[in-house]
């Protein structure tokens, strides 16, 4: 007759080890997003000419809330990666996919409005996007997909944090393009 320790050990053995990489990456991104929330109060956004464009306080607050919501989303998902609910895996993939899309849109908008993108920031952005893509690939691996087998719906609070993050990022992209 198995006791609770044996059952927990069986669960640990069945859990894919690659999810540990995704968990660690979520926490690294969450910490960096918190720094981004603080950096939002610097008062400006960098422009192509190198001189920062001044941003109103309301925009700074929205940028900070957006970055904080991204951090909160990542922390929530990371804390639930050990649960077997299917929405955790799907939300992880959706969040990282959205981060990739927003970064790509931001770079394209900068190029279209004539601001240009400096080499070092483009390389750093591409490295982050590649690690995000690797995390998505890990979450689509067969063993990982079979681990997240319990159906459940995404909690409303997580939808709210995602909406605030994406809405704020879209606004920042637009404001940065206009502030050129």
PDB file of C-alpha atoms in Angstrom:
ATOM      1  CA  UNK A   1       0.000   0.000   0.000  1.00  0.00           C
ATOM      2  CA  UNK A   2       1.658   3.221  -1.140  1.00  0.00           C
ATOM      3  CA  UNK A   3       1.956   6.033   1.349  1.00  0.00           C
ATOM      4  CA  UNK A   4       1.812   9.736   0.510  1.00  0.00           C
ATOM      5  CA  UNK A   5       5.607  10.022   0.239  1.00  0.00           C
ATOM      6  CA  UNK A   6       5.730   7.232  -2.347  1.00  0.00           C
ATOM      7  CA  UNK A   7       2.871   8.782  -4.313  1.00  0.00           C
ATOM      8  CA  UNK A   8       4.649  12.150  -4.262  1.00  0.00           C
ATOM      9  CA  UNK A   9       7.896  10.497  -5.448  1.00  0.00           C
ATOM     10  CA  UNK A  10       6.016   8.826  -8.324  1.00  0.00           C
ATOM     11  CA  UNK A  11       4.584  12.217  -9.285  1.00  0.00           C
ATOM     12  CA  UNK A  12       8.071  13.774  -9.203  1.00  0.00           C
ATOM     13  CA  UNK A  13       9.433  11.024 -11.457  1.00  0.00           C
ATOM     14  CA  UNK A  14       6.652  11.508 -13.974  1.00  0.00           C
ATOM     15  CA  UNK A  15       7.037  15.297 -14.122  1.00  0.00           C
ATOM     16  CA  UNK A  16       9.219  16.267 -17.109  1.00  0.00           C
ATOM     17  CA  UNK A  17      12.554  17.728 -16.012  1.00  0.00           C
ATOM     18  CA  UNK A  18      12.623  20.223 -18.889  1.00  0.00           C
ATOM     19  CA  UNK A  19       9.869  22.193 -17.159  1.00  0.00           C
ATOM     20  CA  UNK A  20      12.508  23.252 -14.610  1.00  0.00           C
ATOM     21  CA  UNK A  21      14.204  25.296 -17.362  1.00  0.00           C
ATOM     22  CA  UNK A  22      10.899  27.026 -18.170  1.00  0.00           C
ATOM     23  CA  UNK A  23      10.304  27.690 -14.467  1.00  0.00           C
ATOM     24  CA  UNK A  24      13.755  29.269 -14.107  1.00  0.00           C
ATOM     25  CA  UNK A  25      13.302  31.350 -17.263  1.00  0.00           C
ATOM     26  CA  UNK A  26       9.917  32.596 -16.012  1.00  0.00           C
ATOM     27  CA  UNK A  27      11.490  33.757 -12.761  1.00  0.00           C
ATOM     28  CA  UNK A  28      14.390  35.484 -14.548  1.00  0.00           C
ATOM     29  CA  UNK A  29      11.936  37.291 -16.847  1.00  0.00           C
ATOM     30  CA  UNK A  30       9.730  38.208 -13.886  1.00  0.00           C
ATOM     31  CA  UNK A  31      12.659  39.804 -12.047  1.00  0.00           C
ATOM     32  CA  UNK A  32      13.711  41.705 -15.165  1.00  0.00           C
ATOM     33  CA  UNK A  33      10.117  42.866 -15.677  1.00  0.00           C
ATOM     34  CA  UNK A  34      10.091  44.252 -12.128  1.00  0.00           C
ATOM     35  CA  UNK A  35      13.210  46.259 -12.997  1.00  0.00           C
ATOM     36  CA  UNK A  36      11.329  47.413 -16.103  1.00  0.00           C
ATOM     37  CA  UNK A  37       8.466  48.592 -13.925  1.00  0.00           C
ATOM     38  CA  UNK A  38      10.874  50.717 -11.902  1.00  0.00           C
ATOM     39  CA  UNK A  39      12.629  51.975 -15.033  1.00  0.00           C
ATOM     40  CA  UNK A  40       9.296  53.221 -16.372  1.00  0.00           C
ATOM     41  CA  UNK A  41       9.578  56.169 -14.006  1.00  0.00           C
ATOM     42  CA  UNK A  42      12.768  57.412 -15.663  1.00  0.00           C
ATOM     43  CA  UNK A  43      10.593  59.989 -17.438  1.00  0.00           C
ATOM     44  CA  UNK A  44      11.372  59.328 -21.067  1.00  0.00           C
ATOM     45  CA  UNK A  45      11.750  56.925 -23.908  1.00  0.00           C
ATOM     46  CA  UNK A  46      14.858  56.622 -26.047  1.00  0.00           C
ATOM     47  CA  UNK A  47      14.543  57.947 -29.589  1.00  0.00           C
ATOM     48  CA  UNK A  48      16.623  57.282 -32.695  1.00  0.00           C
ATOM     49  CA  UNK A  49      18.556  60.533 -32.268  1.00  0.00           C
ATOM     50  CA  UNK A  50      19.725  59.394 -28.833  1.00  0.00           C
ATOM     51  CA  UNK A  51      17.898  62.163 -26.966  1.00  0.00           C
ATOM     52  CA  UNK A  52      15.118  60.849 -24.737  1.00  0.00           C
ATOM     53  CA  UNK A  53      11.601  62.049 -25.456  1.00  0.00           C
ATOM     54  CA  UNK A  54       9.732  63.198 -22.368  1.00  0.00           C
ATOM     55  CA  UNK A  55       6.746  61.107 -21.326  1.00  0.00           C
ATOM     56  CA  UNK A  56       3.787  62.302 -19.251  1.00  0.00           C
ATOM     57  CA  UNK A  57       3.377  60.785 -15.794  1.00  0.00           C
ATOM     58  CA  UNK A  58       0.230  58.906 -16.877  1.00  0.00           C
ATOM     59  CA  UNK A  59       2.183  57.082 -19.588  1.00  0.00           C
ATOM     60  CA  UNK A  60       4.942  56.254 -17.101  1.00  0.00           C
ATOM     61  CA  UNK A  61       2.386  54.801 -14.702  1.00  0.00           C
ATOM     62  CA  UNK A  62       0.768  52.718 -17.451  1.00  0.00           C
ATOM     63  CA  UNK A  63       4.188  51.425 -18.522  1.00  0.00           C
ATOM     64  CA  UNK A  64       5.004  50.506 -14.918  1.00  0.00           C
ATOM     65  CA  UNK A  65       1.667  48.739 -14.429  1.00  0.00           C
ATOM     66  CA  UNK A  66       2.142  46.895 -17.712  1.00  0.00           C
ATOM     67  CA  UNK A  67       5.606  45.653 -16.725  1.00  0.00           C
ATOM     68  CA  UNK A  68       4.347  44.698 -13.258  1.00  0.00           C
ATOM     69  CA  UNK A  69       1.465  42.747 -14.822  1.00  0.00           C
ATOM     70  CA  UNK A  70       3.907  40.874 -17.059  1.00  0.00           C
ATOM     71  CA  UNK A  71       5.970  40.024 -13.989  1.00  0.00           C
ATOM     72  CA  UNK A  72       2.863  38.936 -12.058  1.00  0.00           C
ATOM     73  CA  UNK A  73       1.711  36.759 -14.954  1.00  0.00           C
ATOM     74  CA  UNK A  74       5.083  35.018 -15.130  1.00  0.00           C
ATOM     75  CA  UNK A  75       5.197  34.477 -11.366  1.00  0.00           C
ATOM     76  CA  UNK A  76       1.661  33.039 -11.353  1.00  0.00           C
ATOM     77  CA  UNK A  77       2.420  30.691 -14.234  1.00  0.00           C
ATOM     78  CA  UNK A  78       5.785  29.641 -12.770  1.00  0.00           C
ATOM     79  CA  UNK A  79       4.184  28.850  -9.429  1.00  0.00           C
ATOM     80  CA  UNK A  80       1.610  26.656 -11.143  1.00  0.00           C
ATOM     81  CA  UNK A  81       3.927  24.787 -13.541  1.00  0.00           C
ATOM     82  CA  UNK A  82       3.872  21.802 -11.201  1.00  0.00           C
ATOM     83  CA  UNK A  83       0.082  21.535 -11.499  1.00  0.00           C
ATOM     84  CA  UNK A  84      -1.284  19.245 -14.167  1.00  0.00           C
ATOM     85  CA  UNK A  85      -3.907  21.649 -15.498  1.00  0.00           C
ATOM     86  CA  UNK A  86      -3.830  22.110 -19.273  1.00  0.00           C
ATOM     87  CA  UNK A  87      -4.405  25.866 -19.064  1.00  0.00           C
ATOM     88  CA  UNK A  88      -1.038  26.334 -17.315  1.00  0.00           C
ATOM     89  CA  UNK A  89       0.857  24.990 -20.329  1.00  0.00           C
ATOM     90  CA  UNK A  90      -1.345  26.852 -22.806  1.00  0.00           C
ATOM     91  CA  UNK A  91      -1.014  30.136 -20.907  1.00  0.00           C
ATOM     92  CA  UNK A  92       2.763  29.676 -20.659  1.00  0.00           C
ATOM     93  CA  UNK A  93       2.990  29.221 -24.419  1.00  0.00           C
ATOM     94  CA  UNK A  94       0.600  32.122 -25.085  1.00  0.00           C
ATOM     95  CA  UNK A  95       2.448  34.502 -22.764  1.00  0.00           C
ATOM     96  CA  UNK A  96       5.863  33.793 -24.242  1.00  0.00           C
ATOM     97  CA  UNK A  97       4.441  33.885 -27.772  1.00  0.00           C
ATOM     98  CA  UNK A  98       2.877  37.273 -27.051  1.00  0.00           C
ATOM     99  CA  UNK A  99       6.181  38.541 -25.645  1.00  0.00           C
ATOM    100  CA  UNK A 100       7.907  37.467 -28.869  1.00  0.00           C
ATOM    101  CA  UNK A 101       5.232  39.133 -31.003  1.00  0.00           C
ATOM    102  CA  UNK A 102       5.335  42.401 -29.022  1.00  0.00           C
ATOM    103  CA  UNK A 103       9.134  42.569 -29.236  1.00  0.00           C
ATOM    104  CA  UNK A 104       9.048  41.916 -32.980  1.00  0.00           C
ATOM    105  CA  UNK A 105       6.324  44.534 -33.511  1.00  0.00           C
ATOM    106  CA  UNK A 106       8.320  47.049 -31.485  1.00  0.00           C
ATOM    107  CA  UNK A 107      11.443  46.503 -33.604  1.00  0.00           C
ATOM    108  CA  UNK A 108       9.462  46.717 -36.857  1.00  0.00           C
ATOM    109  CA  UNK A 109       7.706  49.924 -35.742  1.00  0.00           C
ATOM    110  CA  UNK A 110      11.066  51.462 -34.797  1.00  0.00           C
ATOM    111  CA  UNK A 111      12.391  50.625 -38.254  1.00  0.00           C
ATOM    112  CA  UNK A 112       9.275  51.889 -40.040  1.00  0.00           C
ATOM    113  CA  UNK A 113       9.158  55.257 -38.253  1.00  0.00           C
ATOM    114  CA  UNK A 114      12.843  55.780 -38.970  1.00  0.00           C
ATOM    115  CA  UNK A 115      14.204  55.490 -35.439  1.00  0.00           C
ATOM    116  CA  UNK A 116      16.357  52.528 -36.313  1.00  0.00           C
ATOM    117  CA  UNK A 117      17.577  49.889 -33.902  1.00  0.00           C
ATOM    118  CA  UNK A 118      21.102  49.830 -32.535  1.00  0.00           C
ATOM    119  CA  UNK A 119      23.047  46.595 -32.871  1.00  0.00           C
ATOM    120  CA  UNK A 120      23.604  45.666 -29.210  1.00  0.00           C
ATOM    121  CA  UNK A 121      19.942  46.091 -28.228  1.00  0.00           C
ATOM    122  CA  UNK A 122      18.840  44.103 -31.264  1.00  0.00           C
ATOM    123  CA  UNK A 123      21.224  41.273 -30.355  1.00  0.00           C
ATOM    124  CA  UNK A 124      20.014  41.220 -26.726  1.00  0.00           C
ATOM    125  CA  UNK A 125      16.387  41.271 -27.893  1.00  0.00           C
ATOM    126  CA  UNK A 126      17.045  38.383 -30.288  1.00  0.00           C
ATOM    127  CA  UNK A 127      18.727  36.361 -27.535  1.00  0.00           C
ATOM    128  CA  UNK A 128      15.698  36.836 -25.263  1.00  0.00           C
ATOM    129  CA  UNK A 129      13.360  35.905 -28.111  1.00  0.00           C
ATOM    130  CA  UNK A 130      15.345  32.752 -28.834  1.00  0.00           C
ATOM    131  CA  UNK A 131      15.200  31.634 -25.189  1.00  0.00           C
ATOM    132  CA  UNK A 132      11.452  32.406 -25.169  1.00  0.00           C
ATOM    133  CA  UNK A 133      11.088  30.282 -28.311  1.00  0.00           C
ATOM    134  CA  UNK A 134      13.094  27.480 -26.680  1.00  0.00           C
ATOM    135  CA  UNK A 135      10.757  27.562 -23.678  1.00  0.00           C
ATOM    136  CA  UNK A 136       7.780  27.311 -26.046  1.00  0.00           C
ATOM    137  CA  UNK A 137       9.371  24.311 -27.777  1.00  0.00           C
ATOM    138  CA  UNK A 138       9.938  22.666 -24.393  1.00  0.00           C
ATOM    139  CA  UNK A 139       6.282  23.221 -23.445  1.00  0.00           C
ATOM    140  CA  UNK A 140       5.183  21.511 -26.686  1.00  0.00           C
ATOM    141  CA  UNK A 141       7.341  18.425 -26.156  1.00  0.00           C
ATOM    142  CA  UNK A 142       5.343  15.189 -26.028  1.00  0.00           C
ATOM    143  CA  UNK A 143       6.101  14.315 -22.372  1.00  0.00           C
ATOM    144  CA  UNK A 144       5.279  17.847 -21.247  1.00  0.00           C
ATOM    145  CA  UNK A 145       1.996  17.878 -23.167  1.00  0.00           C
ATOM    146  CA  UNK A 146       0.994  14.527 -21.664  1.00  0.00           C
ATOM    147  CA  UNK A 147       1.822  15.808 -18.143  1.00  0.00           C
ATOM    148  CA  UNK A 148      -0.669  18.695 -18.396  1.00  0.00           C
ATOM    149  CA  UNK A 149      -3.737  16.531 -18.889  1.00  0.00           C
ATOM    150  CA  UNK A 150      -6.350  17.967 -16.502  1.00  0.00           C
ATOM    151  CA  UNK A 151      -8.896  20.237 -18.141  1.00  0.00           C
ATOM    152  CA  UNK A 152      -9.664  23.528 -16.434  1.00  0.00           C
ATOM    153  CA  UNK A 153     -10.282  27.115 -17.452  1.00  0.00           C
ATOM    154  CA  UNK A 154      -7.874  30.028 -17.113  1.00  0.00           C
ATOM    155  CA  UNK A 155      -8.652  32.096 -13.995  1.00  0.00           C
ATOM    156  CA  UNK A 156     -10.120  35.558 -14.583  1.00  0.00           C
ATOM    157  CA  UNK A 157      -7.365  37.290 -12.614  1.00  0.00           C
ATOM    158  CA  UNK A 158      -4.771  35.873 -15.018  1.00  0.00           C
ATOM    159  CA  UNK A 159      -6.756  37.113 -18.029  1.00  0.00           C
ATOM    160  CA  UNK A 160      -6.837  40.549 -16.370  1.00  0.00           C
ATOM    161  CA  UNK A 161      -3.067  40.681 -15.831  1.00  0.00           C
ATOM    162  CA  UNK A 162      -2.478  39.541 -19.398  1.00  0.00           C
ATOM    163  CA  UNK A 163      -4.840  42.197 -20.773  1.00  0.00           C
ATOM    164  CA  UNK A 164      -3.202  44.974 -18.736  1.00  0.00           C
ATOM    165  CA  UNK A 165       0.255  43.859 -19.851  1.00  0.00           C
ATOM    166  CA  UNK A 166      -0.569  43.622 -23.553  1.00  0.00           C
ATOM    167  CA  UNK A 167      -2.644  46.827 -23.566  1.00  0.00           C
ATOM    168  CA  UNK A 168       0.124  48.759 -21.833  1.00  0.00           C
ATOM    169  CA  UNK A 169       2.798  47.422 -24.169  1.00  0.00           C
ATOM    170  CA  UNK A 170       0.780  48.312 -27.257  1.00  0.00           C
ATOM    171  CA  UNK A 171       0.298  51.817 -25.856  1.00  0.00           C
ATOM    172  CA  UNK A 172       4.042  52.166 -25.192  1.00  0.00           C
ATOM    173  CA  UNK A 173       4.865  51.056 -28.743  1.00  0.00           C
ATOM    174  CA  UNK A 174       2.455  53.671 -30.134  1.00  0.00           C
ATOM    175  CA  UNK A 175       3.714  56.442 -27.837  1.00  0.00           C
ATOM    176  CA  UNK A 176       7.346  55.608 -28.650  1.00  0.00           C
ATOM    177  CA  UNK A 177       6.543  55.791 -32.363  1.00  0.00           C
ATOM    178  CA  UNK A 178       4.785  59.150 -31.985  1.00  0.00           C
ATOM    179  CA  UNK A 179       7.501  60.582 -29.705  1.00  0.00           C
ATOM    180  CA  UNK A 180      10.065  60.215 -32.467  1.00  0.00           C
TER     181      UNK A 180
END
